[in-house]
mmCIF file of C-alpha atoms in Angstrom:
data_model
loop_
_atom_site.group_PDB
_atom_site.id
_atom_site.type_symbol
_atom_site.label_atom_id
_atom_site.label_comp_id
_atom_site.label_asym_id
_atom_site.label_seq_id
_atom_site.Cartn_x
_atom_site.Cartn_y
_atom_site.Cartn_z
ATOM 1 C CA MET R 1 3.928 5.130 0.438
ATOM 2 C CA LYS R 2 5.183 4.799 -3.125
ATOM 3 C CA SER R 3 4.771 1.477 -4.751
ATOM 4 C CA VAL R 4 3.593 0.080 -8.084
ATOM 5 C CA VAL R 5 0.132 -0.368 -6.759
ATOM 6 C CA THR R 6 -0.210 3.067 -5.103
ATOM 7 C CA THR R 7 1.283 4.741 -8.265
ATOM 8 C CA VAL R 8 -1.256 3.065 -10.526
ATOM 9 C CA ILE R 9 -4.149 3.919 -8.211
ATOM 10 C CA ALA R 10 -3.008 7.649 -7.847
ATOM 11 C CA SER R 11 -2.889 8.062 -11.519
ATOM 12 C CA ALA R 12 -6.296 6.334 -12.041
ATOM 13 C CA ASP R 13 -7.772 8.505 -9.453
ATOM 14 C CA ALA R 14 -6.286 11.634 -10.937
ATOM 15 C CA ALA R 15 -8.192 10.798 -14.173
ATOM 16 C CA GLY R 16 -11.207 9.631 -12.313
ATOM 17 C CA ARG R 17 -11.281 6.245 -13.940
ATOM 18 C CA PHE R 18 -11.578 2.720 -12.879
ATOM 19 C CA PRO R 19 -8.438 0.541 -13.180
ATOM 20 C CA THR R 20 -7.916 -0.398 -16.723
ATOM 21 C CA THR R 21 -6.387 -3.589 -18.204
ATOM 22 C CA SER R 22 -2.955 -1.864 -18.467
ATOM 23 C CA ASP R 23 -3.177 -0.803 -14.802
ATOM 24 C CA LEU R 24 -3.906 -4.464 -13.861
ATOM 25 C CA GLU R 25 -0.850 -5.538 -16.041
ATOM 26 C CA SER R 26 1.335 -3.248 -14.122
ATOM 27 C CA VAL R 27 0.254 -4.678 -10.804
ATOM 28 C CA GLN R 28 0.579 -8.163 -12.098
ATOM 29 C CA GLY R 29 4.170 -7.471 -13.207
ATOM 30 C CA SER R 30 4.945 -6.267 -9.625
ATOM 31 C CA ILE R 31 3.365 -9.356 -8.165
ATOM 32 C CA GLN R 32 5.395 -11.592 -10.451
ATOM 33 C CA ARG R 33 8.747 -10.170 -9.127
ATOM 34 C CA ALA R 34 7.436 -10.261 -5.603
ATOM 35 C CA ALA R 35 8.625 -13.803 -4.840
ATOM 36 C CA ALA R 36 12.376 -12.852 -5.256
ATOM 37 C CA ARG R 37 11.880 -9.614 -3.185
ATOM 38 C CA LEU R 38 10.150 -11.542 -0.444
ATOM 39 C CA GLU R 39 12.777 -14.247 -0.379
ATOM 40 C CA ALA R 40 15.595 -11.619 0.031
ATOM 41 C CA ALA R 41 13.421 -9.863 2.782
ATOM 42 C CA GLU R 42 13.124 -13.144 4.582
ATOM 43 C CA LYS R 43 16.818 -14.053 4.333
ATOM 44 C CA LEU R 44 17.901 -10.546 5.412
ATOM 45 C CA GLY R 45 15.453 -10.458 8.125
ATOM 46 C CA ASN R 46 16.552 -13.715 9.664
ATOM 47 C CA ASN R 47 20.240 -12.686 9.569
ATOM 48 C CA LEU R 48 20.011 -8.969 10.064
ATOM 49 C CA ASP R 49 22.111 -8.629 13.199
ATOM 50 C CA ASN R 50 25.031 -10.607 11.732
ATOM 51 C CA VAL R 51 24.869 -8.842 8.384
ATOM 52 C CA ALA R 52 24.932 -5.432 10.219
ATOM 53 C CA ARG R 53 27.686 -6.617 12.533
ATOM 54 C CA GLU R 54 30.025 -7.653 9.841
ATOM 55 C CA ALA R 55 29.448 -4.412 7.796
ATOM 56 C CA TYR R 56 30.055 -2.446 10.923
ATOM 57 C CA ASP R 57 33.372 -4.249 11.750
ATOM 58 C CA ALA R 58 34.439 -3.792 8.066
ATOM 59 C CA CYS R 59 34.059 0.000 8.179
ATOM 60 C CA ILE R 60 35.888 0.350 11.523
ATOM 61 C CA LYS R 61 38.619 -1.845 10.125
ATOM 62 C CA LYS R 62 38.993 0.468 7.124
ATOM 63 C CA TYR R 63 38.756 3.760 9.214
ATOM 64 C CA PRO R 64 40.369 2.934 12.537
ATOM 65 C CA TYR R 65 40.861 6.629 13.406
ATOM 66 C CA LEU R 66 37.188 6.556 14.376
ATOM 67 C CA ASN R 67 38.291 4.741 17.596
ATOM 68 C CA ASN R 68 40.475 7.743 18.591
ATOM 69 C CA ASP R 69 39.385 10.095 21.331
ATOM 70 C CA GLY R 70 36.560 12.388 20.366
ATOM 71 C CA GLU R 71 35.830 10.585 17.131
ATOM 72 C CA ALA R 72 32.515 8.949 16.153
ATOM 73 C CA ASN R 73 33.300 5.426 17.303
ATOM 74 C CA SER R 74 35.332 6.251 20.453
ATOM 75 C CA THR R 75 33.108 5.201 23.340
ATOM 76 C CA GLN R 76 30.935 2.338 24.052
ATOM 77 C CA VAL R 77 27.872 4.422 23.653
ATOM 78 C CA PHE R 78 29.030 5.652 20.337
ATOM 79 C CA LYS R 79 30.037 2.205 19.127
ATOM 80 C CA ASP R 80 26.477 1.038 19.913
ATOM 81 C CA LYS R 81 25.025 3.940 18.105
ATOM 82 C CA CYS R 82 27.078 3.298 14.989
ATOM 83 C CA LEU R 83 26.019 -0.366 14.981
ATOM 84 C CA ARG R 84 22.415 0.666 15.441
ATOM 85 C CA ASP R 85 22.697 3.003 12.398
ATOM 86 C CA ILE R 86 23.755 0.127 10.130
ATOM 87 C CA LYS R 87 21.042 -2.019 11.471
ATOM 88 C CA HIS R 88 18.616 0.781 10.776
ATOM 89 C CA TYR R 89 19.615 0.927 7.096
ATOM 90 C CA MET R 90 19.416 -2.906 6.867
ATOM 91 C CA ARG R 91 15.872 -2.732 8.273
ATOM 92 C CA LEU R 92 14.783 -0.010 5.911
ATOM 93 C CA ILE R 93 16.350 -2.056 3.033
ATOM 94 C CA GLN R 94 14.259 -4.989 4.179
ATOM 95 C CA TYR R 95 11.160 -2.757 4.137
ATOM 96 C CA SER R 96 11.855 -1.557 0.534
ATOM 97 C CA LEU R 97 12.154 -5.239 -0.500
ATOM 98 C CA ILE R 98 8.805 -5.849 0.947
ATOM 99 C CA VAL R 99 7.223 -2.761 -0.629
ATOM 100 C CA GLY R 100 8.829 -3.315 -4.086
ATOM 101 C CA GLY R 101 10.017 0.305 -4.154
ATOM 102 C CA THR R 102 12.385 2.600 -2.365
ATOM 103 C CA GLY R 103 9.623 4.402 -0.380
ATOM 104 C CA PRO R 104 10.680 3.407 3.118
ATOM 105 C CA LEU R 105 14.440 4.226 2.400
ATOM 106 C CA ASP R 106 13.448 7.565 0.930
ATOM 107 C CA GLU R 107 10.975 8.578 3.466
ATOM 108 C CA TRP R 108 12.682 7.179 6.749
ATOM 109 C CA GLY R 109 16.303 7.064 5.756
ATOM 110 C CA ILE R 110 17.353 9.338 3.037
ATOM 111 C CA ALA R 111 15.115 12.417 3.743
ATOM 112 C CA GLY R 112 17.111 14.804 5.863
ATOM 113 C CA GLN R 113 20.048 12.361 6.003
ATOM 114 C CA ARG R 114 22.780 14.845 4.971
ATOM 115 C CA GLU R 115 21.449 17.543 7.383
ATOM 116 C CA VAL R 116 21.476 15.110 10.322
ATOM 117 C CA TYR R 117 25.096 13.880 9.594
ATOM 118 C CA ARG R 118 26.338 17.390 9.079
ATOM 119 C CA ALA R 119 24.720 18.668 12.278
ATOM 120 C CA LEU R 120 26.121 15.650 14.211
ATOM 121 C CA ASN R 121 29.568 16.141 12.566
ATOM 122 C CA LEU R 122 29.507 12.501 11.270
ATOM 123 C CA PRO R 123 31.599 11.280 8.183
ATOM 124 C CA THR R 124 29.495 9.452 5.554
ATOM 125 C CA ALA R 125 32.432 7.577 4.164
ATOM 126 C CA PRO R 126 32.275 4.911 6.855
ATOM 127 C CA TYR R 127 28.612 4.343 6.150
ATOM 128 C CA VAL R 128 29.460 3.792 2.425
ATOM 129 C CA GLU R 129 32.206 1.339 3.447
ATOM 130 C CA ALA R 130 29.957 -0.574 5.622
ATOM 131 C CA LEU R 131 27.201 -0.917 2.953
ATOM 132 C CA LYS R 132 29.875 -1.455 0.279
ATOM 133 C CA PHE R 133 31.045 -4.326 2.287
ATOM 134 C CA ALA R 134 27.444 -5.810 2.598
ATOM 135 C CA ARG R 135 27.182 -5.120 -1.205
ATOM 136 C CA ASN R 136 30.095 -7.394 -1.982
ATOM 137 C CA ARG R 137 29.405 -9.946 0.720
ATOM 138 C CA GLY R 138 26.117 -11.420 -0.509
ATOM 139 C CA CYS R 139 26.505 -14.547 -2.507
ATOM 140 C CA ALA R 140 24.132 -16.663 -4.567
ATOM 141 C CA PRO R 141 23.037 -19.411 -3.983
ATOM 142 C CA ARG R 142 24.783 -19.626 -0.661
ATOM 143 C CA ASP R 143 22.744 -16.713 0.931
ATOM 144 C CA MET R 144 19.778 -16.382 -1.396
ATOM 145 C CA SER R 145 18.802 -17.116 -4.987
ATOM 146 C CA ALA R 146 20.308 -15.158 -7.771
ATOM 147 C CA GLN R 147 17.245 -13.082 -8.469
ATOM 148 C CA ALA R 148 16.722 -12.258 -4.819
ATOM 149 C CA LEU R 149 20.403 -11.085 -4.512
ATOM 150 C CA VAL R 150 19.885 -8.822 -7.545
ATOM 151 C CA GLU R 151 16.910 -7.035 -5.753
ATOM 152 C CA TYR R 152 18.880 -6.920 -2.514
ATOM 153 C CA ASN R 153 22.052 -5.422 -4.076
ATOM 154 C CA ALA R 154 20.172 -2.900 -6.053
ATOM 155 C CA LEU R 155 18.961 -1.388 -2.726
ATOM 156 C CA LEU R 156 22.276 -1.384 -1.221
ATOM 157 C CA ASP R 157 23.593 0.392 -4.289
ATOM 158 C CA TYR R 158 20.705 2.808 -4.023
ATOM 159 C CA THR R 159 21.570 3.461 -0.424
ATOM 160 C CA ILE R 160 25.343 3.842 -1.239
ATOM 161 C CA ASN R 161 24.482 6.401 -3.943
ATOM 162 C CA SER R 162 22.399 8.417 -1.541
ATOM 163 C CA LEU R 163 25.343 8.751 0.853
ATOM 164 C CA SER R 164 28.025 9.549 -1.875
ATOM 165 C CA MET F 1 0.304 26.566 14.327
ATOM 166 C CA GLN F 2 -2.627 24.559 15.845
ATOM 167 C CA ASP F 3 -4.888 22.588 13.698
ATOM 168 C CA THR F 4 -8.461 23.623 13.494
ATOM 169 C CA PHE F 5 -11.003 21.232 14.647
ATOM 170 C CA LEU F 6 -11.943 20.164 11.011
ATOM 171 C CA GLU F 7 -8.271 19.715 9.885
ATOM 172 C CA LYS F 8 -7.746 17.419 12.854
ATOM 173 C CA GLN F 9 -10.963 15.312 12.097
ATOM 174 C CA PHE F 10 -10.212 14.998 8.491
ATOM 175 C CA LYS F 11 -6.524 14.826 8.526
ATOM 176 C CA GLU F 12 -5.050 13.102 5.319
ATOM 177 C CA SER F 13 -2.820 10.203 5.697
ATOM 178 C CA GLU F 14 -0.880 8.516 2.922
ATOM 179 C CA MET F 15 -2.059 5.699 0.582
ATOM 180 C CA LEU F 16 -0.922 2.229 1.552
ATOM 181 C CA ASP F 17 -1.131 -1.167 -0.005
ATOM 182 C CA ALA F 18 -0.984 -4.494 1.666
ATOM 183 C CA PHE F 19 2.745 -4.488 1.557
ATOM 184 C CA SER F 20 3.376 -0.993 2.881
ATOM 185 C CA ARG F 21 0.838 -1.506 5.504
ATOM 186 C CA SER F 22 2.881 -4.239 7.067
ATOM 187 C CA VAL F 23 6.048 -2.089 6.728
ATOM 188 C CA VAL F 24 4.320 0.949 8.546
ATOM 189 C CA ALA F 25 3.219 -1.511 11.378
ATOM 190 C CA ALA F 26 6.691 -2.978 11.610
ATOM 191 C CA ASP F 27 8.322 0.384 11.675
ATOM 192 C CA ALA F 28 6.232 1.459 14.710
ATOM 193 C CA SER F 29 8.239 -0.977 16.805
ATOM 194 C CA THR F 30 11.442 -0.629 14.668
ATOM 195 C CA SER F 31 11.375 -4.390 14.058
ATOM 196 C CA THR F 32 11.810 -6.320 10.767
ATOM 197 C CA ILE F 33 8.963 -8.043 9.008
ATOM 198 C CA ASP F 34 8.630 -11.462 10.740
ATOM 199 C CA THR F 35 7.890 -14.911 9.275
ATOM 200 C CA GLU F 36 4.227 -14.442 9.915
ATOM 201 C CA GLY F 37 4.095 -11.144 8.093
ATOM 202 C CA LEU F 38 5.978 -12.639 5.168
ATOM 203 C CA ALA F 39 3.576 -15.584 5.020
ATOM 204 C CA ASN F 40 0.576 -13.279 4.826
ATOM 205 C CA LEU F 41 2.297 -11.299 1.880
ATOM 206 C CA ARG F 42 3.308 -14.483 0.087
ATOM 207 C CA LYS F 43 -0.428 -15.558 0.242
ATOM 208 C CA PHE F 44 -1.355 -11.974 -1.179
ATOM 209 C CA VAL F 45 1.051 -12.716 -4.049
ATOM 210 C CA ALA F 46 -0.121 -16.280 -4.633
ATOM 211 C CA GLU F 47 -3.632 -15.117 -4.841
ATOM 212 C CA GLY F 48 -2.762 -12.023 -6.913
ATOM 213 C CA ASN F 49 -4.518 -13.199 -10.057
ATOM 214 C CA LYS F 50 -7.718 -13.759 -8.216
ATOM 215 C CA ARG F 51 -7.498 -10.240 -7.042
ATOM 216 C CA LEU F 52 -6.884 -8.862 -10.502
ATOM 217 C CA ASP F 53 -9.844 -10.870 -11.892
ATOM 218 C CA ALA F 54 -12.058 -9.470 -9.147
ATOM 219 C CA VAL F 55 -11.074 -5.866 -9.776
ATOM 220 C CA ASN F 56 -11.765 -6.493 -13.537
ATOM 221 C CA ALA F 57 -15.057 -7.956 -12.692
ATOM 222 C CA ILE F 58 -16.128 -4.908 -10.941
ATOM 223 C CA ALA F 59 -14.448 -2.310 -13.302
ATOM 224 C CA SER F 60 -15.766 -3.937 -16.436
ATOM 225 C CA ASN F 61 -19.480 -3.789 -15.147
ATOM 226 C CA ALA F 62 -19.090 -0.479 -13.342
ATOM 227 C CA SER F 63 -21.588 1.671 -15.224
ATOM 228 C CA CYS F 64 -24.271 -1.095 -15.274
ATOM 229 C CA MET F 65 -23.758 -1.701 -11.540
ATOM 230 C CA VAL F 66 -24.146 1.931 -10.702
ATOM 231 C CA SER F 67 -27.220 2.515 -12.834
ATOM 232 C CA ASP F 68 -29.008 -0.716 -11.531
ATOM 233 C CA ALA F 69 -28.140 0.070 -7.872
ATOM 234 C CA VAL F 70 -29.536 3.689 -8.070
ATOM 235 C CA ALA F 71 -32.528 2.460 -10.155
ATOM 236 C CA GLY F 72 -33.167 -0.215 -7.556
ATOM 237 C CA MET F 73 -32.927 2.315 -4.731
ATOM 238 C CA ILE F 74 -35.465 4.529 -6.456
ATOM 239 C CA CYS F 75 -37.698 1.522 -7.303
ATOM 240 C CA GLU F 76 -37.998 0.738 -3.615
ATOM 241 C CA ASN F 77 -38.591 4.274 -2.699
ATOM 242 C CA GLN F 78 -40.567 6.193 -5.406
ATOM 243 C CA GLY F 79 -40.580 9.314 -3.344
ATOM 244 C CA LEU F 80 -37.046 9.971 -4.343
ATOM 245 C CA ILE F 81 -38.076 10.943 -7.956
ATOM 246 C CA GLN F 82 -41.197 12.950 -7.012
ATOM 247 C CA ALA F 83 -41.007 16.710 -6.592
ATOM 248 C CA GLY F 84 -39.097 17.344 -3.271
ATOM 249 C CA GLY F 85 -37.258 14.011 -3.596
ATOM 250 C CA ASN F 86 -33.530 13.673 -3.678
ATOM 251 C CA CYS F 87 -33.394 12.304 -7.047
ATOM 252 C CA TYR F 88 -35.581 14.940 -8.670
ATOM 253 C CA PRO F 89 -34.997 16.613 -10.992
ATOM 254 C CA ASN F 90 -32.582 15.035 -13.355
ATOM 255 C CA ARG F 91 -29.814 17.340 -12.254
ATOM 256 C CA ARG F 92 -29.964 15.721 -8.796
ATOM 257 C CA MET F 93 -30.369 12.191 -10.127
ATOM 258 C CA ALA F 94 -27.193 12.735 -12.154
ATOM 259 C CA ALA F 95 -25.381 13.847 -8.941
ATOM 260 C CA CYS F 96 -26.546 10.645 -7.328
ATOM 261 C CA LEU F 97 -25.306 8.418 -10.225
ATOM 262 C CA ARG F 98 -22.018 10.282 -10.157
ATOM 263 C CA ASP F 99 -21.587 9.567 -6.307
ATOM 264 C CA ALA F 100 -22.436 6.007 -6.650
ATOM 265 C CA GLU F 101 -19.791 5.610 -9.182
ATOM 266 C CA ILE F 102 -17.211 7.403 -7.333
ATOM 267 C CA ILE F 103 -17.966 5.233 -4.178
ATOM 268 C CA LEU F 104 -17.730 2.095 -6.413
ATOM 269 C CA ARG F 105 -14.413 3.319 -7.971
ATOM 270 C CA TYR F 106 -12.725 3.859 -4.481
ATOM 271 C CA VAL F 107 -13.906 0.424 -3.328
ATOM 272 C CA THR F 108 -12.285 -0.988 -6.373
ATOM 273 C CA TYR F 109 -9.012 0.889 -5.593
ATOM 274 C CA ALA F 110 -8.972 -0.547 -2.124
ATOM 275 C CA LEU F 111 -9.505 -3.891 -3.381
ATOM 276 C CA LEU F 112 -6.617 -3.564 -5.916
ATOM 277 C CA ALA F 113 -4.319 -2.333 -3.139
ATOM 278 C CA GLY F 114 -5.573 -4.775 -0.514
ATOM 279 C CA ASP F 115 -5.904 -2.006 1.889
ATOM 280 C CA SER F 116 -8.773 0.492 2.739
ATOM 281 C CA SER F 117 -6.463 3.504 3.236
ATOM 282 C CA VAL F 118 -7.302 5.008 -0.164
ATOM 283 C CA LEU F 119 -10.964 4.467 0.371
ATOM 284 C CA ASP F 120 -10.942 5.839 3.807
ATOM 285 C CA ASP F 121 -8.784 9.012 3.043
ATOM 286 C CA ARG F 122 -9.999 9.994 -0.387
ATOM 287 C CA CYS F 123 -13.667 9.060 -0.284
ATOM 288 C CA LEU F 124 -15.182 8.201 3.344
ATOM 289 C CA ASN F 125 -13.313 10.944 5.056
ATOM 290 C CA GLY F 126 -15.951 13.611 5.724
ATOM 291 C CA LEU F 127 -18.528 12.041 3.483
ATOM 292 C CA LYS F 128 -21.093 11.580 6.248
ATOM 293 C CA GLU F 129 -20.872 15.158 7.209
ATOM 294 C CA THR F 130 -21.031 16.332 3.568
ATOM 295 C CA TYR F 131 -24.112 14.359 2.955
ATOM 296 C CA ALA F 132 -25.727 15.631 6.119
ATOM 297 C CA ALA F 133 -24.946 19.210 4.989
ATOM 298 C CA LEU F 134 -26.455 18.651 1.598
ATOM 299 C CA GLY F 135 -29.495 16.856 2.984
ATOM 300 C CA VAL F 136 -28.752 13.502 1.257
ATOM 301 C CA PRO F 137 -30.760 10.711 3.017
ATOM 302 C CA THR F 138 -28.575 8.169 4.612
ATOM 303 C CA THR F 139 -30.868 5.151 4.277
ATOM 304 C CA SER F 140 -31.206 5.647 0.474
ATOM 305 C CA THR F 141 -27.432 5.873 0.071
ATOM 306 C CA VAL F 142 -26.755 2.907 2.277
ATOM 307 C CA ARG F 143 -29.415 0.929 0.287
ATOM 308 C CA ALA F 144 -27.596 1.679 -3.080
ATOM 309 C CA VAL F 145 -24.233 0.641 -1.526
ATOM 310 C CA GLN F 146 -25.849 -2.621 -0.433
ATOM 311 C CA ILE F 147 -27.138 -3.311 -3.887
ATOM 312 C CA MET F 148 -23.589 -2.555 -5.369
ATOM 313 C CA LYS F 149 -22.144 -4.998 -2.641
ATOM 314 C CA ALA F 150 -24.434 -7.889 -3.919
ATOM 315 C CA GLN F 151 -23.600 -7.043 -7.489
ATOM 316 C CA ALA F 152 -19.879 -7.042 -6.864
ATOM 317 C CA VAL F 153 -20.036 -10.391 -4.999
ATOM 318 C CA ALA F 154 -22.060 -11.916 -7.892
ATOM 319 C CA HIS F 155 -19.732 -10.569 -10.502
ATOM 320 C CA ILE F 156 -16.544 -11.744 -8.626
ATOM 321 C CA ASN F 157 -18.115 -15.308 -8.438
ATOM 322 C CA ASP F 158 -19.791 -15.327 -11.706
ATOM 323 C CA THR F 159 -23.073 -16.271 -9.884
ATOM 324 C CA ASN F 160 -25.167 -13.360 -11.419
ATOM 325 C CA GLU F 161 -28.457 -14.707 -12.933
ATOM 326 C CA MET F 162 -30.425 -13.946 -16.145
ATOM 327 C CA TYR F 163 -32.869 -11.247 -15.789
ATOM 328 C CA LYS F 164 -36.328 -12.747 -15.984
ATOM 329 C CA GLY F 165 -37.737 -12.930 -19.507
ATOM 330 C CA THR F 166 -34.687 -11.333 -21.094
ATOM 331 C CA GLY F 167 -31.341 -12.283 -22.473
ATOM 332 C CA LYS F 168 -29.580 -9.747 -20.264
ATOM 333 C CA TYR F 169 -26.757 -11.688 -18.638
ATOM 334 C CA ARG F 170 -23.168 -11.167 -18.066
ATOM 335 C CA GLN F 171 -20.532 -13.713 -17.218
ATOM 336 C CA MET F 172 -16.779 -12.868 -16.798
ATOM 337 C CA GLY F 173 -15.792 -16.453 -17.592
ATOM 338 C CA ALA F 174 -12.586 -16.627 -15.522
ATOM 339 C CA ILE F 175 -11.671 -20.044 -14.382
ATOM 340 C CA LYS F 176 -13.797 -20.981 -11.297
ATOM 341 C CA GLY F 177 -11.888 -21.486 -7.995
ATOM 342 C CA ASP F 178 -12.185 -20.766 -4.337
ATOM 343 C CA CYS F 179 -12.790 -17.039 -4.267
ATOM 344 C CA ALA F 180 -14.077 -16.838 -0.660
ATOM 345 C CA ALA F 181 -11.269 -14.872 0.706
ATOM 346 C CA ILE F 182 -11.301 -12.105 -1.973
ATOM 347 C CA THR F 183 -15.136 -12.030 -2.090
ATOM 348 C CA ALA F 184 -15.129 -11.482 1.740
ATOM 349 C CA GLU F 185 -12.446 -8.752 1.388
ATOM 350 C CA ALA F 186 -14.575 -6.996 -1.234
ATOM 351 C CA ALA F 187 -17.634 -7.216 0.825
ATOM 352 C CA SER F 188 -15.711 -5.717 3.738
ATOM 353 C CA TYR F 189 -14.897 -2.523 1.845
ATOM 354 C CA PHE F 190 -18.665 -2.043 0.927
ATOM 355 C CA ASP F 191 -19.552 -2.627 4.631
ATOM 356 C CA ARG F 192 -16.860 0.063 5.425
ATOM 357 C CA VAL F 193 -18.750 2.544 3.314
ATOM 358 C CA ILE F 194 -21.961 1.649 4.971
ATOM 359 C CA ALA F 195 -20.424 1.968 8.447
ATOM 360 C CA ALA F 196 -18.980 5.423 7.558
ATOM 361 C CA LEU F 197 -22.323 6.658 6.411
ATOM 362 C CA SER F 198 -24.428 5.317 9.217
#
């Protein structure tokens, strides 16, 4: 899984050398920023269900046609699955906050995303709307510290870009 | 297509660090990282400088550690450098020094990552079988790794002593503190190598 540490080790290994001072500096830099990331991960993890629910409600409000017969949010089973998908993205964002890179989102969320949504005939715009709502909903210092919010929003933006 | 026996046995998995290890574990049950997991990672972050000092202590002394470990192994078993021994002639001694350095290097990577996956996948996976095929004696290899373990523990804690009758002496000079946890972790990676070879 790609992170600062694994990238440093992979390049040291490719050259067959021990970790150098500059390698250790890179790791130190990532560790210094870890406090904000872990704070965001903790706050998101503690409130993940509510965050996902609000984002889901916002996207259904913007695209009410999804409730029509035959559309993606028409039955209870479909509704549950839509909400589950938003929770899924939020969980992967939490993982990425922990790792300090986009590895979990890339490997478990974005890879194959387009193909799956096309195969299931799902529109991507509502996902974007849900994540955009979450992107604008976070507030410092109410929800988390300013630096933590920066890290959290960056990953939401990354996910939105992957869908648009 | 079906994997052959060897491919199955030596299947490569991806390199993880302490952070991605907890993420992979949480993903297996589609749960978020809980408070306990976060507390462990915060501890990893808080003790980060100790870890970097420990990695530096090994990396800075690597060539000395390797040659001393191999020399110590031979000192205890002179048969290795007599005709028919596994460190005779120089060509085979050189291969031995190279291998000791490789093992020490992967232990250092594991210590930096805070996770043994890189050591397991890229160094230990299949090593025992390779050495068996090449006729490398296990007891001697294990002895060299044990010496490197003692050296690493001494360098991390700056407890190495002056060699009798000489001025040969190496101190890292980092501020002294409680390094019990990082020392135990470093020792555990050497033990992992020993277990994989035995």
